[in-house]
XYZ file of N, CA and C in Angstrom:
774
model
N 66.009 51.546 67.744
C 66.682 51.128 68.044
C 66.974 50.283 66.793
N 68.115 49.306 66.502
C 67.431 47.907 65.498
C 66.406 47.856 65.195
N 65.758 47.126 66.031
C 64.383 46.786 65.919
C 63.534 47.587 64.710
N 63.849 48.861 65.895
C 62.335 50.336 64.665
C 64.341 50.205 63.408
N 64.531 49.718 63.132
C 64.856 50.008 61.932
C 64.775 48.465 60.626
N 64.769 48.025 61.631
C 64.012 47.090 60.275
C 62.931 46.996 60.526
N 61.724 46.887 60.957
C 60.761 47.581 60.914
C 60.333 48.625 59.324
N 61.375 49.334 59.300
C 61.603 50.927 58.789
C 61.548 49.617 57.343
N 63.069 48.705 57.402
C 63.219 48.121 55.259
C 61.967 47.208 55.359
N 61.484 47.407 55.720
C 60.231 46.386 55.735
C 59.073 46.755 54.767
N 58.993 48.193 55.809
C 57.549 48.532 55.300
C 58.043 50.106 54.315
N 59.236 50.439 54.012
C 59.477 51.485 52.746
C 59.556 51.174 52.140
N 59.092 50.891 50.506
C 59.167 50.865 49.234
C 60.258 51.055 48.339
N 61.274 49.702 48.070
C 62.647 49.909 46.810
C 63.587 50.999 47.638
N 63.662 50.088 49.465
C 64.416 50.006 49.817
C 65.465 52.206 49.494
N 64.664 52.660 50.291
C 64.056 53.972 50.235
C 65.241 54.162 52.041
N 64.826 53.476 52.279
C 65.628 53.552 53.895
C 67.290 54.387 54.274
N 67.219 53.560 53.332
C 69.165 53.407 52.880
C 69.291 55.002 52.912
N 68.163 55.349 51.914
C 68.967 56.874 51.677
C 69.617 57.892 52.956
N 68.670 57.371 54.443
C 69.484 57.678 56.261
C 70.721 57.561 55.932
N 71.912 58.111 56.373
C 73.197 58.231 57.532
C 72.616 58.291 57.906
N 71.334 57.870 59.120
C 70.533 57.882 60.636
C 71.331 56.299 60.728
N 70.080 56.316 59.611
C 69.974 55.064 60.028
C 71.279 53.874 59.606
N 71.992 54.197 58.588
C 72.982 53.445 57.988
C 74.134 53.421 59.770
N 74.220 54.142 59.945
C 75.211 54.782 61.333
C 74.470 54.169 62.631
N 73.488 53.782 62.417
C 73.385 52.231 63.907
C 73.493 51.288 63.447
N 73.845 50.953 62.204
C 74.496 49.932 61.833
C 76.298 49.908 62.136
N 76.703 50.647 62.689
C 77.957 50.286 62.917
C 78.292 48.930 63.087
N 79.199 48.412 63.569
C 79.581 47.151 64.610
C 80.048 47.553 66.050
N 80.552 48.818 66.086
C 79.942 48.765 67.821
C 78.555 49.065 68.302
N 77.792 49.380 67.290
C 76.777 49.724 68.346
C 75.181 47.868 67.751
N 76.090 47.454 67.142
C 75.063 46.189 66.580
C 74.912 45.724 68.199
N 73.726 44.811 68.397
C 74.232 44.040 69.733
C 74.916 42.298 69.283
N 75.838 42.558 70.722
C 76.477 41.169 70.429
C 75.208 39.890 70.359
N 74.332 39.813 69.869
C 73.417 38.637 69.798
C 73.089 37.694 68.313
N 72.605 36.912 67.854
C 72.617 36.140 66.831
C 71.381 36.753 66.490
N 71.582 36.644 65.287
C 70.251 37.304 64.247
C 69.050 36.274 64.632
N 69.241 35.675 66.041
C 67.857 34.839 65.948
C 67.133 35.388 66.768
N 68.064 36.917 67.478
C 67.256 37.646 68.448
C 66.611 39.017 67.869
N 66.287 38.640 66.600
C 65.793 39.725 65.732
C 63.961 39.543 65.953
N 63.215 40.264 66.044
C 61.207 38.854 65.858
C 61.373 38.850 64.646
N 60.657 37.494 64.861
C 61.031 36.445 63.617
C 60.227 36.720 61.508
N 59.119 37.951 62.052
C 58.265 38.274 60.843
C 59.296 39.597 61.057
N 60.637 40.028 60.885
C 61.339 41.175 60.249
C 62.081 40.180 59.063
N 62.084 38.701 59.917
C 63.352 38.623 60.036
C 63.161 38.598 57.830
N 61.697 38.680 57.184
C 61.175 37.404 55.435
C 61.166 39.168 54.847
N 61.609 40.045 54.064
C 61.423 41.301 53.664
C 60.098 40.780 52.878
N 59.250 41.641 53.032
C 58.214 41.453 51.739
C 58.843 41.624 50.440
N 58.495 41.347 49.535
C 59.562 40.372 47.624
C 58.244 40.708 47.696
N 57.268 40.412 47.890
C 56.344 40.777 46.800
C 55.922 41.974 46.375
N 56.459 43.237 47.184
C 55.584 44.679 47.320
C 56.797 45.538 46.325
N 57.787 44.740 46.390
C 58.840 45.864 45.576
C 58.602 46.322 44.400
N 59.061 47.408 44.566
C 58.561 47.643 43.023
C 59.712 47.686 41.797
N 59.138 47.044 40.950
C 60.808 46.445 40.214
C 61.848 47.458 39.281
N 61.224 48.484 40.048
C 62.429 49.974 39.904
C 63.900 50.180 39.806
N 64.447 50.350 39.428
C 65.944 50.744 39.308
C 66.398 51.714 40.564
N 66.955 50.867 41.082
C 68.077 52.216 42.653
C 68.876 53.108 42.043
N 68.936 53.951 42.313
C 69.632 54.871 42.591
C 70.962 54.854 42.847
N 71.947 55.730 41.988
C 73.601 55.109 42.411
C 73.576 55.060 44.664
N 72.823 56.786 44.637
C 72.537 56.800 46.902
C 72.613 55.181 47.256
N 71.295 55.259 46.752
C 70.753 53.691 47.502
C 71.869 52.339 47.495
N 72.272 52.588 46.507
C 73.290 51.473 45.993
C 74.479 51.274 46.607
N 75.361 52.766 46.739
C 76.151 53.060 47.869
C 75.958 53.052 49.101
N 74.851 52.608 49.732
C 74.179 52.955 51.585
C 73.867 51.860 51.124
N 73.422 50.358 50.356
C 73.372 48.823 50.602
C 74.589 48.304 50.878
N 75.966 49.407 49.886
C 77.303 48.517 49.855
C 77.782 49.298 51.354
N 77.644 49.995 51.851
C 77.744 51.056 53.032
C 77.337 49.170 54.078
N 76.291 48.863 54.034
C 75.475 48.144 55.598
C 75.852 47.097 55.124
N 76.239 46.468 54.570
C 76.762 44.595 53.786
C 78.283 44.615 54.675
N 78.792 45.193 54.440
C 80.051 44.730 55.134
C 79.454 45.268 56.692
N 79.139 45.879 57.352
C 78.203 45.618 58.870
C 78.343 44.806 59.403
N 77.187 44.666 58.302
C 76.199 43.354 58.883
C 77.137 42.140 59.391
N 77.964 41.893 57.654
C 78.758 40.165 57.918
C 79.675 40.770 59.920
N 79.494 41.881 58.993
C 81.342 42.191 60.324
C 80.470 41.508 62.054
N 78.970 42.184 61.874
C 78.285 41.694 62.886
C 77.894 40.943 63.027
N 77.908 39.315 62.227
C 77.055 38.055 61.931
C 75.845 38.620 61.726
N 75.645 39.558 61.393
C 73.781 39.003 61.245
C 73.719 38.883 59.627
N 73.982 37.870 59.880
C 74.619 36.890 57.780
C 72.808 36.807 57.271
N 71.604 36.310 57.812
C 70.083 36.610 57.880
C 69.661 37.198 57.037
N 69.317 38.445 57.502
C 69.381 39.919 57.555
C 70.399 40.372 56.249
N 71.557 39.914 55.824
C 72.747 40.299 54.715
C 71.846 39.807 53.713
N 71.432 37.565 53.285
C 70.460 37.571 52.267
C 69.508 38.339 52.335
N 68.303 38.715 53.479
C 67.025 39.390 52.561
C 67.638 41.140 51.855
N 68.709 41.544 52.864
C 68.565 43.187 52.106
C 69.105 43.341 50.512
N 70.388 42.264 50.823
C 70.606 42.148 48.747
C 69.323 41.058 47.922
N 68.641 40.278 48.526
C 67.778 39.463 48.061
C 66.457 40.654 47.465
N 66.440 41.131 48.302
C 65.140 43.049 47.860
C 66.224 43.439 47.007
N 67.461 43.463 47.293
C 67.887 44.032 46.180
C 67.568 43.652 45.041
N 68.200 42.565 45.314
C 67.484 41.746 43.443
C 66.598 42.364 42.623
N 65.791 42.527 43.830
C 64.722 42.305 42.764
C 64.412 43.880 41.740
N 65.005 44.995 42.107
C 65.411 45.631 41.517
C 66.136 45.675 40.054
N 66.423 44.205 40.249
C 67.133 43.546 38.715
C 68.256 45.021 38.323
N 69.627 44.663 39.521
C 70.471 45.109 39.524
C 71.778 44.819 38.591
N 71.998 45.233 38.246
C 73.324 44.726 37.825
C 74.355 44.006 38.882
N 75.135 42.592 38.963
C 75.737 41.667 39.971
C 76.994 42.420 40.508
N 77.525 43.526 39.870
C 79.197 43.931 40.476
C 78.068 45.283 41.069
N 77.063 46.185 40.730
C 76.743 47.017 41.455
C 76.806 46.798 42.676
N 77.171 45.290 43.404
C 76.303 45.095 45.226
C 77.710 44.333 45.299
N 77.826 45.196 46.815
C 78.737 43.885 46.605
C 78.581 42.735 47.530
N 78.052 41.864 46.860
C 78.178 39.933 46.481
C 79.098 39.853 47.485
N 80.217 39.796 46.823
C 81.675 39.367 46.978
C 81.584 39.171 48.104
N 81.765 40.525 49.233
C 81.981 40.619 50.754
C 81.788 39.531 51.465
N 80.166 39.270 50.584
C 79.009 38.561 51.566
C 78.781 36.784 51.779
N 79.301 37.216 50.524
C 79.511 35.576 49.335
C 80.939 34.977 50.598
N 82.208 35.846 50.836
C 82.663 35.486 51.389
C 83.243 34.926 52.514
N 82.016 36.196 52.736
C 82.053 35.675 54.942
C 81.142 34.429 54.712
N 80.253 33.992 53.825
C 79.540 32.444 53.825
C 80.224 31.665 53.878
N 81.479 32.007 53.402
C 82.371 30.527 52.480
C 83.115 30.757 53.636
N 83.611 31.106 54.794
C 83.943 31.170 56.420
C 83.308 30.751 57.432
N 81.397 30.031 56.385
C 81.036 29.913 57.524
C 81.198 28.537 57.825
N 80.931 27.429 59.259
C 81.478 25.935 59.114
C 80.720 24.964 59.090
N 79.369 25.185 58.652
C 78.476 24.299 57.651
C 77.527 25.315 56.468
N 76.762 24.421 55.771
C 76.311 25.673 54.256
C 74.308 25.555 55.343
N 74.260 26.136 56.321
C 73.114 26.875 56.785
C 73.223 28.251 56.598
N 73.790 28.698 57.051
C 73.739 30.493 56.229
C 73.654 30.375 54.709
N 74.922 29.342 53.962
C 74.657 29.376 52.428
C 73.960 29.551 51.135
N 72.912 28.515 52.621
C 71.951 27.475 52.045
C 70.470 28.973 51.862
N 70.586 29.162 53.038
C 69.338 30.054 53.848
C 69.914 31.003 52.564
N 70.721 31.578 52.233
C 70.965 32.657 50.303
C 70.510 32.475 49.223
N 70.821 31.065 49.492
C 69.934 30.796 47.847
C 68.898 29.848 48.140
N 69.023 29.479 48.949
C 66.788 29.421 47.984
C 66.331 30.524 48.602
N 66.818 31.346 49.676
C 65.740 33.052 49.385
C 65.956 33.225 47.469
N 66.790 33.279 46.945
C 67.208 33.214 45.694
C 65.899 32.447 44.719
N 66.321 31.033 44.760
C 65.306 30.250 44.420
C 64.074 30.521 44.069
N 63.623 31.013 46.004
C 62.434 30.375 45.734
C 61.249 32.226 45.552
N 62.189 33.067 45.221
C 62.138 34.555 45.122
C 62.345 34.132 43.093
N 60.992 33.937 42.910
C 61.190 34.201 40.644
C 62.175 35.427 40.426
N 62.615 36.650 40.713
C 62.475 37.332 40.261
C 64.111 37.746 40.313
N 64.183 36.332 41.838
C 65.749 36.433 41.643
C 66.521 35.645 41.144
N 65.610 34.310 39.801
C 66.940 33.313 40.625
C 67.935 33.610 38.848
N 67.743 35.095 38.719
C 68.250 34.550 37.488
C 69.907 35.332 38.301
N 70.502 35.802 39.367
C 71.183 35.332 40.463
C 71.948 34.417 40.895
N 71.234 33.016 40.630
C 71.799 32.067 41.689
C 72.605 31.444 40.914
N 73.159 31.402 38.669
C 74.133 30.909 38.786
C 75.559 31.497 39.340
N 75.497 32.980 39.589
C 76.932 33.171 39.473
C 77.113 33.427 40.804
N 76.021 33.372 41.209
C 76.490 33.685 42.743
C 77.259 31.835 43.205
N 76.227 31.010 43.425
C 76.747 29.365 42.894
C 78.429 29.550 42.944
N 78.423 30.243 42.098
C 80.895 30.103 40.773
C 81.198 30.130 41.964
N 80.958 32.350 42.203
C 82.141 32.317 43.755
C 81.542 31.748 44.379
N 80.126 31.317 45.056
C 80.422 30.426 46.316
C 81.541 28.892 46.193
N 80.963 28.247 44.883
C 82.083 26.938 45.033
C 84.061 27.351 44.429
N 83.753 28.269 43.988
C 85.048 28.204 43.798
C 85.664 29.046 44.811
N 85.182 29.260 45.682
C 85.958 29.812 47.307
C 85.562 28.212 47.903
N 85.058 27.342 47.866
C 85.226 26.410 48.765
C 86.179 25.453 48.554
N 86.424 25.642 47.038
C 88.055 24.790 47.006
C 89.389 26.051 46.856
N 89.122 26.539 46.640
C 90.065 27.511 47.099
C 90.408 27.137 48.271
N 89.480 27.223 48.951
C 89.548 26.927 50.012
C 90.359 25.452 51.321
N 89.826 24.086 50.483
C 89.884 23.047 50.416
C 88.743 22.715 51.304
N 88.403 22.556 50.590
C 86.566 22.658 50.970
C 85.716 21.857 49.938
N 86.337 20.909 49.201
C 85.418 20.738 48.314
C 83.940 20.491 48.947
N 83.814 19.323 49.713
C 83.343 18.808 50.262
C 82.098 19.968 50.319
N 81.751 20.555 50.645
C 81.052 21.902 50.994
C 80.527 21.852 48.897
N 81.656 21.905 48.332
C 80.940 21.876 46.135
C 80.559 21.071 45.469
N 80.848 19.713 46.684
C 80.364 17.903 46.734
C 78.668 18.983 46.559
N 78.109 19.520 47.849
C 76.625 19.608 48.604
C 76.078 20.168 47.658
N 77.132 21.755 47.209
C 76.415 22.511 45.934
C 75.817 21.508 44.401
N 77.283 20.781 44.315
C 76.525 20.851 43.216
C 76.041 19.403 43.221
N 75.439 18.595 44.084
C 74.470 17.995 45.020
C 73.021 18.654 44.547
N 73.253 19.793 44.740
C 71.880 20.942 44.895
C 71.084 21.124 43.557
N 71.914 21.618 43.247
C 72.165 22.754 41.495
C 71.857 21.549 40.633
N 71.606 20.219 41.297
C 71.618 18.422 40.420
C 69.319 18.413 40.127
N 69.193 18.715 41.130
C 68.277 18.236 41.906
C 67.450 18.432 40.519
N 65.593 18.549 40.734
C 64.549 18.462 39.597
C 64.510 19.892 39.704
N 63.857 20.221 40.647
C 63.181 21.852 41.133
C 64.102 23.368 41.231
N 65.749 22.394 40.524
C 66.041 24.257 40.138
C 65.685 24.547 39.625
N 66.163 26.170 39.621
C 64.654 26.845 38.262
C 66.267 27.354 37.695
N 67.379 26.684 37.287
C 67.621 27.361 35.661
C 68.986 25.889 35.455
N 69.534 26.437 33.709
C 69.858 25.399 33.394
C 71.224 25.516 33.831
N 71.935 24.904 34.264
C 73.129 24.629 35.195
C 74.078 24.878 33.227
N 74.893 25.230 33.434
C 76.312 26.156 32.491
C 77.590 25.757 32.487
N 78.137 25.751 31.536
C 79.473 25.825 31.678
C 80.063 26.498 32.816
N 80.584 27.237 32.897
C 80.600 28.068 33.366
C 81.061 27.274 35.024
N 79.969 27.271 35.423
C 80.058 26.062 37.295
C 80.451 24.909 36.783
N 80.232 23.985 35.927
C 79.920 22.519 35.445
C 82.016 22.753 35.608
N 82.632 23.893 33.885
C 83.851 23.288 35.377
C 84.301 23.516 35.839
N 84.234 24.314 36.813
C 84.254 24.900 38.358
C 84.170 23.227 38.902
N 83.498 23.076 38.628
C 83.570 21.100 39.955
C 84.003 20.180 39.262
N 84.388 20.455 37.607
C 85.112 19.161 37.117
C 86.392 19.573 37.773
N 87.201 20.880 37.682
C 88.162 21.554 37.338
C 88.580 21.327 39.674
N 87.584 22.034 40.313
C 88.170 21.766 42.576
C 87.950 20.566 42.104
N 86.915 19.028 41.491
C 87.042 17.707 41.852
C 88.047 17.184 41.601
N 88.469 17.238 40.137
C 89.902 16.680 39.924
C 91.229 17.002 40.482
N 91.323 18.661 40.886
C 93.070 18.681 41.770
C 91.732 18.475 43.411
N 90.973 17.957 44.193
C 90.576 17.187 45.046
C 90.971 15.679 45.464
N 91.000 15.489 43.976
C 91.562 13.441 44.344
C 89.851 12.598 43.906
N 88.682 14.092 43.619
C 87.203 13.314 43.966
C 86.988 12.857 42.362
N 87.684 11.821 42.123
C 87.590 12.424 40.322
C 86.166 11.779 39.736
N 85.479 10.289 40.559
C 84.508 10.228 40.104
C 83.324 10.594 40.338
N 83.515 11.977 40.937
C 82.139 13.520 41.019
C 82.667 13.935 40.152
N 84.643 14.683 39.394
C 84.303 14.586 38.629
C 83.770 14.653 37.384
N 84.401 13.264 37.270
C 83.538 12.835 35.925
C 81.531 12.259 36.518
N 80.744 12.198 37.475
C 79.763 12.841 37.434
C 79.393 14.337 36.886
N 80.332 14.856 37.305
C 79.710 16.177 36.370
C 79.794 16.454 35.368
N 81.053 15.005 34.802
C 81.054 15.787 33.143
C 79.562 14.987 32.714
N 79.593 14.416 32.713
C 78.553 13.325 32.184
C 77.015 14.414 32.263
N 76.683 15.203 33.863
C 75.870 16.020 33.420
C 76.006 17.257 31.999
N 77.080 17.815 32.160
C 77.570 18.432 30.850
C 77.118 17.715 30.214
N 77.255 16.109 29.400
C 77.174 15.613 27.922
C 76.114 15.948 27.863
N 75.201 15.138 28.801
C 73.218 15.097 29.307
C 72.798 16.413 28.310
N 73.330 17.652 28.993
C 73.266 18.197 28.948
C 72.962 19.144 27.406
N 73.788 18.354 26.612
C 74.211 18.592 25.314
C 75.560 20.206 24.919
N 76.474 20.236 27.002
C 77.062 21.184 27.133
C 78.272 20.794 26.381
N 78.813 21.945 26.075
C 80.141 22.266 24.868
C 81.135 22.176 25.755
N 81.877 20.370 25.910
C 82.875 20.803 27.112
C 84.439 21.017 26.904
N 84.590 20.925 25.448
C 85.628 21.617 25.005
C 86.796 20.557 25.936
N 88.160 21.299 25.591
C 89.935 20.606 25.534
C 89.903 20.539 26.946
N 89.625 21.700 27.880
C 90.657 22.298 28.786
C 89.900 20.663 29.838
N 87.885 20.678 30.168
C 87.032 19.627 31.012
C 87.958 18.541 29.973
N 88.168 17.691 29.208
C 88.779 17.142 29.383
C 90.389 16.257 28.916
N 91.054 16.964 28.847
C 92.007 17.478 29.719
C 92.156 17.140 31.609
N 91.445 18.222 31.950
C 91.212 18.682 33.507
C 91.184 16.656 33.639
N 90.307 15.918 33.237
C 89.408 14.529 33.549
C 90.652 12.836 32.763
N 91.356 13.811 32.267
C 92.480 12.606 31.490
C 93.346 12.809 32.457
N 94.244 13.727 33.011
C 95.630 13.511 34.130
C 94.797 13.070 35.167
N 93.367 13.264 35.771
C 92.984 12.719 36.954
C 92.655 10.940 36.949
N 92.173 11.052 36.017
C 92.302 9.509 35.608
C 93.305 8.402 35.516
N 94.599 8.978 34.531
C 96.034 8.818 35.733
C 96.152 8.400 36.540
N 96.131 9.468 36.941
C 96.800 10.074 38.157
C 96.185 8.913 39.340
N 95.190 8.005 38.882
C 94.609 6.954 39.540
C 94.696 5.618 39.438
N 96.127 6.100 37.782
C 96.277 4.088 37.364
C 95.206 4.238 36.564
N 94.021 5.117 36.030
C 92.673 4.581 35.676
C 93.410 4.750 33.842
N 94.870 4.269 33.309
C 94.847 3.833 31.938
C 93.660 3.641 31.342
N 93.482 2.507 30.860
C 92.901 2.026 30.035
C 91.106 3.428 29.856
N 90.512 3.046 31.670
C 89.475 4.175 31.172
C 89.867 5.658 31.084
N 90.757 6.741 31.063
C 91.214 7.468 30.458
C 91.440 7.987 28.515
N 92.228 6.217 28.096
C 92.458 6.366 26.903
C 90.931 6.670 25.840
N 89.963 5.526 26.898
C 89.031 5.517 25.743
C 87.766 6.433 26.654
N 88.213 7.050 27.258
C 86.940 8.667 26.926
C 87.766 9.364 27.033
N 89.060 10.224 26.553
C 89.360 10.563 25.731
C 89.322 10.516 24.813
N 89.384 9.459 24.083
C 89.622 9.310 22.527
C 87.770 9.958 22.311
N 86.961 9.299 23.329
C 85.567 9.387 23.192
C 84.848 10.962 23.251
N 85.247 11.527 24.034
C 85.441 13.361 23.893
C 85.085 13.640 22.628
N 86.891 13.212 22.428
C 87.089 13.828 21.015
C 86.669 13.838 19.685
N 85.763 12.243 19.992
C 84.923 12.557 18.621
C 83.059 12.472 18.821
N 83.486 13.501 19.962
C 82.032 14.318 20.558
C 81.660 15.063 20.315
N 83.402 15.298 20.671
C 83.776 16.845 19.856
C 83.910 17.686 18.370
N 83.854 16.088 17.515
C 84.307 15.934 16.342
C 82.889 16.012 15.698
N 81.643 15.576 16.267
C 81.264 15.622 15.377
C 80.439 13.999 15.035
N 81.873 13.507 15.401
C 81.966 11.576 15.040
C 80.471 10.869 16.223
N 80.851 11.401 16.869
C 79.821 10.164 18.365
C 79.058 10.964 18.770
N 78.375 10.147 18.629
C 76.869 10.125 20.250
C 76.851 10.061 21.338
N 76.094 11.206 21.809
C 76.390 11.884 23.526
C 75.477 10.784 24.260
N 75.009 9.838 23.683
C 74.398 8.996 24.761
C 75.595 8.008 24.818
N 76.811 7.174 23.181
C 77.680 6.421 23.619
C 78.549 7.197 24.935
N 78.641 7.920 24.935
C 79.340 8.692 25.766
C 78.876 8.882 27.848
N 77.851 9.020 27.743
C 77.037 8.744 28.537
C 76.721 7.280 29.444
N 76.846 6.398 28.248
C 77.217 5.113 27.932
C 79.023 4.459 29.224
N 79.145 5.461 28.469
C 80.829 4.762 29.137
C 81.181 6.054 30.513
N 80.603 6.825 30.628
C 80.720 7.315 31.898
C 80.139 6.649 32.518
N 78.762 5.815 32.128
C 78.100 6.249 33.433
C 79.114 3.939 33.503
N 79.187 3.374 32.801
C 79.879 2.513 33.250
C 81.537 2.611 34.226
N 82.544 3.477 33.819
C 82.996 4.454 34.542
C 82.697 4.139 35.792
N 81.876 5.275 36.023
C 81.590 5.657 37.521
C 80.967 3.577 37.827
N 80.126 3.973 37.607
C 79.690 1.873 38.237
C 80.910 0.882 38.848
N 81.884 0.351 37.723
C 83.055 0.169 38.045
C 83.916 0.621 38.899
N 84.295 2.052 38.787
C 85.102 1.953 40.319
C 84.592 2.836 40.862
N 82.457 2.791 41.713
C 82.058 2.976 43.422
C 82.099 1.464 43.647
N 82.029 0.165 42.872
C 81.704 -0.791 43.682
C 83.602 -1.732 43.896
């Protein structure tokens, strides 16, 4: 039965159950019940991560995991996929070796953030998987902006901005956020991300600076655009400190909101 398969998933260390072709065949879309993931016993939803050995998965195991992910996605068993990937991440595979992009694409199609945040929080609160958080956030946010769902990208930005976020936010994620917000006429949000970059001493570069500059011009904020652009150039050249730019950004954001 499907429940029996999940018992096997929970009890056998290092996902060795995945090497069984019989088990994989049980997860074909036609054989999965047409019910929500809540039909599984709650005790089986959370994997026992503390007992997973921190050794590498074999190529065969990775192959079987990658076969299982799209089958579970197509049958809407998204929590099970989240738990499967989180457990696989405990063995520290390369991100490219797991079919994460298939799952992230499926999550991006969800009408709300319930399932995406379940996965992100699983990674956040499992210390050995936190290194995968930023790459996955980048993938998810990029898809939201591509799908013109910038408000979901904003919610992810708020989430990574919290003090309890376990990873330092890097240039890559901030650049995606600034570009996405500016393209979606959410300039204030783009300015807030830029402020985060300046406070965090991240080198924003000319590309980010020009995205913000052009967005301010489109909003007829000519004075602010010129002042901020010059201030950011000075920071890039080492002629001005970050505190002055933060103060200028705070002033622009405050006046805009008022």
